[in-house]
Structures are given as structure tokens and as C-alpha cells.
Amino acid sequence: MRLDQITRANPVMPVVVVNDAQEGVDVGRALVAGGINTAEVTFRTPAAPSAIEAMKNIDGLVVGAGTVLNAHQAERAIESGAQYVVSPGFSADVVRVCQDAGVPALPGCTDGSLIMAALEMGLDVVKFFPANILGGVSAIKAYSAVFPGLRFVPTGGVSPSSLPEYLQMPQIAACGGSWMVRRELVEARDWATITSLSAEAVRIAKENGR
Ligand code: 3PG
């Protein structure tokens, strides 16, 4: 699946940390129940590959890998069935592994040089992380002026209250965030709150033209 298809269907992309595969499945089901059809499962825990494998069987869920820091993790993510690969920064090695496998890469590019490196590799969507600290919408506006055609996935500090200003910008493909899948909700097995925060995010996205 192409990245633009994934972001069009999912203007909000949850960033998930799970400690085991079953947790991933429960989170994935709670997201889908709230109308969110993707989850970025981060390689911050060793459970990521098994969680991705288990979650890809959930109907209607496109499972990606996140916090992918090197080529080895990118290979693991793709072997596990990740349908896109997100990194906090830009690694040409990671992008190459993804491109060789035909899986979209979404590297974090936070300055002009990193954006140019991504463009040179043929990418037209980049992650912008941590968006809130790096200037949010105004920073993305400034980069959009010099990189026409490029689209961004701001992540980091995005919340229901900042979501509208991001999603109103056509240069923003989607927003990443963890507010609907916070660790304390997962630890409390509070799937109902994950579902209702997901539904709220989808409603906000719709109200803002997505
Ligand atoms: C990420 O990995 O992109 C961030 O942890 C998500 O940021 P947030 O937790 O501030 O939403």
C-alpha cells in the first residue's frame, strides 16, 4: 500500500508502545473500534515484531513499525509484516531497506538538509518530530514554501487541541501521536477509553476536512 493511501485513510496515526503481542492486539482492536485503521508499533520494546505479526490479522488495521533506528530493525519490521516504517530521524540505510522491499519509509526530517536527503531518495512525505518543540505549524509552513510538493507527518506533542491547526494545512498528510494510546491506558487495559479517544480524533479530523 502506498503511504498517501494510508495517510488519506488515517489522518491520525497512533504511535503505540506495547509490552507483548496480546497487548498489541487489544490496542489494535480498540483503535479500529474507534475508527482509526492504523497503528505504528514502536521498536522501543522487544515485543514490537511479535506484536506486528499478531496485529496484522486484525481486520481493517494497517500495521506499521515505528522508532526504527537502523537497517536491521527495518528488516525485522518488514519480515514481521509492517506495511510502513517510521523513524525518528533520517537514515539512508533504513530508507534503502524499505525501498528494496517496496514498503513505504517515513523518516523524521527536521531541517533542510535532511529533507533534501529524503527528496534525493525519492520520498515525498516526511515525519516532522518533535513537532511541538520544533515550531509546529509555523515551521512546517516555512519548509513548505521552499519544498513544494513535500508533505509532512508532524508528531510529538500533538493533541486533540492542536490537531485542527495541523490538519487544516494541506501540506500535512497526517498527524502522529500517542495521546489515544497512552501507556497508562494500555496498562490499565482501558480499551474503552482508547476507543473513545480514537473516535474523538476521527471526529476532529472530519471536522477539519479529513
Ligand atoms: C513518536 O514516537 O513519534 C512520539 O513519541 C509521539 O509523540 P507524542 O507521544 O508526543 O504523541
Short mmCIF file of N, CA and C in Angstrom, two decimals, residues 39-43 48 52 63-68 73-74 76-78 81-87 104 106:
data_model
loop_
_atom_site.label_atom_id
_atom_site.label_comp_id
_atom_site.label_asym_id
_atom_site.label_seq_id
_atom_site.Cartn_x
_atom_site.Cartn_y
_atom_site.Cartn_z
N ALA A 39 -1.89 1.55 13.14
CA ALA A 39 -1.12 1.67 14.38
C ALA A 39 0.35 1.57 14.00
N GLU A 40 1.13 2.49 14.55
CA GLU A 40 2.59 2.44 14.37
C GLU A 40 3.16 1.80 15.63
N VAL A 41 3.62 0.57 15.50
CA VAL A 41 4.10 -0.19 16.65
C VAL A 41 5.60 0.07 16.79
N THR A 42 5.98 0.67 17.91
CA THR A 42 7.36 1.14 18.02
C THR A 42 8.32 0.04 18.45
N PHE A 43 9.52 0.11 17.90
CA PHE A 43 10.61 -0.79 18.27
C PHE A 43 11.29 -0.32 19.56
N ALA A 48 7.90 -5.56 19.76
CA ALA A 48 7.39 -4.98 18.51
C ALA A 48 7.19 -6.00 17.38
N ILE A 52 3.51 -6.83 15.87
CA ILE A 52 3.16 -6.52 14.47
C ILE A 52 2.59 -7.77 13.80
N VAL A 63 -0.83 -2.08 9.81
CA VAL A 63 0.15 -2.03 10.89
C VAL A 63 1.51 -1.55 10.35
N GLY A 64 2.02 -0.51 10.99
CA GLY A 64 3.35 -0.01 10.64
C GLY A 64 4.30 -0.25 11.80
N ALA A 65 5.58 0.01 11.52
CA ALA A 65 6.60 -0.08 12.57
C ALA A 65 7.11 1.32 12.84
N GLY A 66 7.41 1.60 14.11
CA GLY A 66 7.94 2.93 14.45
C GLY A 66 9.22 2.83 15.25
N THR A 67 9.85 3.98 15.43
CA THR A 67 11.12 4.06 16.14
C THR A 67 12.13 3.06 15.56
N VAL A 68 12.13 2.95 14.25
CA VAL A 68 13.05 2.04 13.55
C VAL A 68 14.36 2.82 13.33
N GLN A 73 16.70 -3.33 12.17
CA GLN A 73 15.32 -3.21 12.68
C GLN A 73 14.32 -3.06 11.53
N ALA A 74 14.73 -2.36 10.49
CA ALA A 74 13.83 -2.20 9.33
C ALA A 74 13.55 -3.57 8.71
N ARG A 76 13.71 -6.49 10.25
CA ARG A 76 12.85 -7.21 11.21
C ARG A 76 11.39 -6.76 11.08
N ALA A 77 11.23 -5.44 10.98
CA ALA A 77 9.87 -4.87 10.89
C ALA A 77 9.16 -5.40 9.65
N ILE A 78 9.87 -5.41 8.54
CA ILE A 78 9.25 -5.82 7.27
C ILE A 78 8.98 -7.33 7.28
N GLY A 81 5.87 -8.07 8.93
CA GLY A 81 4.65 -7.69 8.22
C GLY A 81 4.30 -6.22 8.30
N ALA A 82 5.24 -5.39 8.76
CA ALA A 82 4.96 -3.95 8.83
C ALA A 82 4.68 -3.42 7.42
N GLN A 83 3.65 -2.61 7.31
CA GLN A 83 3.29 -2.08 5.99
C GLN A 83 3.83 -0.67 5.76
N TYR A 84 4.45 -0.10 6.77
CA TYR A 84 5.23 1.14 6.59
C TYR A 84 6.20 1.20 7.76
N VAL A 85 7.26 2.00 7.58
CA VAL A 85 8.34 2.03 8.56
C VAL A 85 8.65 3.49 8.90
N VAL A 86 8.48 3.83 10.18
CA VAL A 86 8.68 5.21 10.63
C VAL A 86 9.96 5.27 11.45
N SER A 87 10.74 6.33 11.26
CA SER A 87 11.95 6.55 12.05
C SER A 87 11.92 7.95 12.64
N PRO A 104 6.73 1.54 2.22
CA PRO A 104 6.99 2.96 2.41
C PRO A 104 7.79 3.26 3.68
N LEU A 106 9.01 6.35 6.32
CA LEU A 106 8.62 7.70 6.78
C LEU A 106 9.66 8.18 7.78
#
